[in-house]
Coordinates of C-alpha atoms in Angstrom, one line a residue:
M1 CA -135.1 26.3 -85.0
Y2 CA -136.0 27.2 -81.3
S3 CA -133.7 29.8 -79.2
K4 CA -132.4 28.4 -75.7
L5 CA -132.9 29.7 -72.2
V6 CA -129.8 31.1 -71.4
L7 CA -128.6 31.8 -67.5
E8 CA -126.6 34.9 -66.6
S9 CA -126.6 34.8 -62.8
D10 CA -127.0 31.9 -60.3
L11 CA -130.9 31.3 -59.3
D12 CA -131.8 31.2 -56.2
L13 CA -135.3 29.5 -56.2
G14 CA -136.0 29.4 -52.1
G15 CA -135.8 25.8 -51.1
Y16 CA -137.4 23.9 -48.5
D17 CA -138.3 24.7 -45.0
E18 CA -137.7 21.8 -42.8
T19 CA -139.9 23.5 -39.9
N20 CA -142.9 24.5 -41.5
K21 CA -142.4 21.4 -44.5
K22 CA -143.0 23.8 -47.4
C23 CA -141.4 25.5 -49.6
N24 CA -140.1 29.2 -49.4
L25 CA -141.2 30.1 -52.9
S26 CA -144.1 28.8 -55.2
I27 CA -142.3 27.4 -58.2
V28 CA -144.3 26.7 -61.7
P29 CA -142.2 24.4 -64.3
L30 CA -141.4 26.0 -67.4
D31 CA -144.2 24.1 -69.5
R32 CA -143.6 21.9 -72.6
F33 CA -140.5 23.9 -73.3
H34 CA -139.3 23.8 -77.0
T35 CA -135.9 24.8 -76.1
G36 CA -133.0 23.8 -74.2
L37 CA -130.8 25.4 -71.5
E38 CA -127.3 27.0 -71.7
G39 CA -126.3 27.4 -67.8
N40 CA -123.0 29.0 -68.2
G41 CA -121.4 27.5 -65.2
K42 CA -124.4 28.9 -63.2
T43 CA -126.3 27.4 -60.3
I44 CA -130.3 26.9 -59.5
E45 CA -130.4 26.2 -55.8
G46 CA -133.4 25.5 -54.0
L47 CA -135.8 24.4 -56.8
C48 CA -138.7 23.2 -54.5
N49 CA -142.3 21.7 -55.2
T50 CA -144.9 20.1 -52.8
S51 CA -147.8 20.9 -54.6
I52 CA -148.0 20.1 -57.7
G53 CA -148.1 16.4 -58.9
V54 CA -145.7 16.4 -62.1
F55 CA -143.3 18.7 -61.7
G56 CA -139.9 19.0 -63.2
F57 CA -137.4 22.6 -63.7
F58 CA -138.7 22.0 -67.2
D59 CA -142.8 20.3 -67.0
Q60 CA -141.7 18.6 -70.4
L61 CA -138.9 19.0 -72.5
Y62 CA -140.3 19.3 -76.5
G63 CA -139.4 20.1 -79.9
S64 CA -139.9 18.7 -83.2
Y65 CA -138.9 14.8 -84.4
D66 CA -135.3 15.8 -85.6
D67 CA -134.4 18.5 -83.1
L68 CA -131.4 18.0 -80.8
V69 CA -132.7 19.5 -77.2
E70 CA -129.3 20.5 -75.3
V71 CA -129.2 21.3 -71.5
K72 CA -125.6 22.2 -70.7
N73 CA -123.2 23.6 -67.9
V74 CA -125.2 24.2 -65.4
K75 CA -125.5 22.7 -61.8
F76 CA -129.0 22.3 -59.8
K77 CA -128.5 21.7 -55.6
N78 CA -130.4 21.5 -52.8
V79 CA -133.8 20.4 -54.5
H80 CA -136.6 19.4 -52.9
I81 CA -139.6 18.1 -54.9
E82 CA -142.5 15.8 -53.8
G83 CA -145.4 14.7 -56.0
G84 CA -146.6 12.1 -58.7
T85 CA -144.1 12.1 -61.6
V86 CA -141.2 14.0 -60.6
G87 CA -137.9 14.5 -62.0
V88 CA -135.5 17.6 -61.4
L89 CA -134.7 18.9 -64.9
A90 CA -137.9 17.2 -66.2
S91 CA -140.9 15.5 -65.5
S92 CA -140.4 13.9 -68.9
L93 CA -138.6 14.0 -72.2
N94 CA -141.5 13.2 -74.6
N95 CA -141.1 12.1 -77.9
Y96 CA -144.4 10.5 -77.9
G97 CA -145.7 10.0 -81.6
G98 CA -142.8 11.8 -83.0
S99 CA -144.2 15.2 -81.7
G100 CA -141.0 15.9 -79.2
P101 CA -137.0 15.8 -79.7
R102 CA -135.6 13.0 -80.9
Y103 CA -132.5 13.4 -78.9
V104 CA -131.8 15.1 -75.6
D105 CA -127.8 16.0 -74.7
F106 CA -127.0 16.8 -71.3
S107 CA -123.7 17.7 -70.9
G108 CA -122.1 19.6 -68.0
V109 CA -125.0 19.2 -65.4
T110 CA -124.2 18.7 -61.9
I111 CA -126.8 17.7 -59.6
E112 CA -126.1 17.9 -55.7
N113 CA -128.2 17.5 -52.6
V114 CA -131.5 15.8 -54.1
N115 CA -134.8 15.0 -52.5
L116 CA -137.6 13.0 -54.3
R117 CA -140.6 11.6 -52.9
S118 CA -143.0 10.4 -55.3
N119 CA -146.0 8.4 -55.1
Y120 CA -145.6 7.5 -58.9
N121 CA -142.7 7.9 -60.6
A122 CA -139.4 9.4 -60.2
G123 CA -136.0 10.5 -62.0
V124 CA -133.1 12.4 -61.0
I125 CA -132.7 13.5 -64.7
A126 CA -136.3 12.9 -65.5
A127 CA -139.0 10.5 -64.5
H128 CA -140.3 9.6 -68.1
L129 CA -138.6 9.5 -71.0
Y130 CA -140.7 8.6 -74.5
G131 CA -139.3 8.0 -77.4
A132 CA -136.3 10.1 -76.9
D133 CA -132.7 9.4 -76.7
A134 CA -130.8 10.5 -74.2
K135 CA -127.1 11.3 -73.7
L136 CA -125.5 12.2 -70.4
D137 CA -121.8 13.6 -70.5

């Protein structure tokens, strides 16, 4: 059993500077995260990437085969992501070969004011869904 990332306050991740065409902060995605997210109604604002080819707040959401991974009660606002394979929540929901979560549940998730630029794959939730079932509420 894995624990969840729990937000206790809003996060301001800097956003995109239109004048200089760059992110105000350099953000690295949470890599191969084996858990979910409880947002507690908080906002993650200014998620930005212009330099990493594969990008999402979570690089990939993983878990064991029968795990239910939940992303709940969070708002993403003013998102700017450029790259190859990009998604706001994750670059991929990965159960390739039975190594990831079989079920991913997104409930109470709001995504507002998003700019995605991709030269390969892009998705507001995730760019790829490999062998997992996703539920959106």
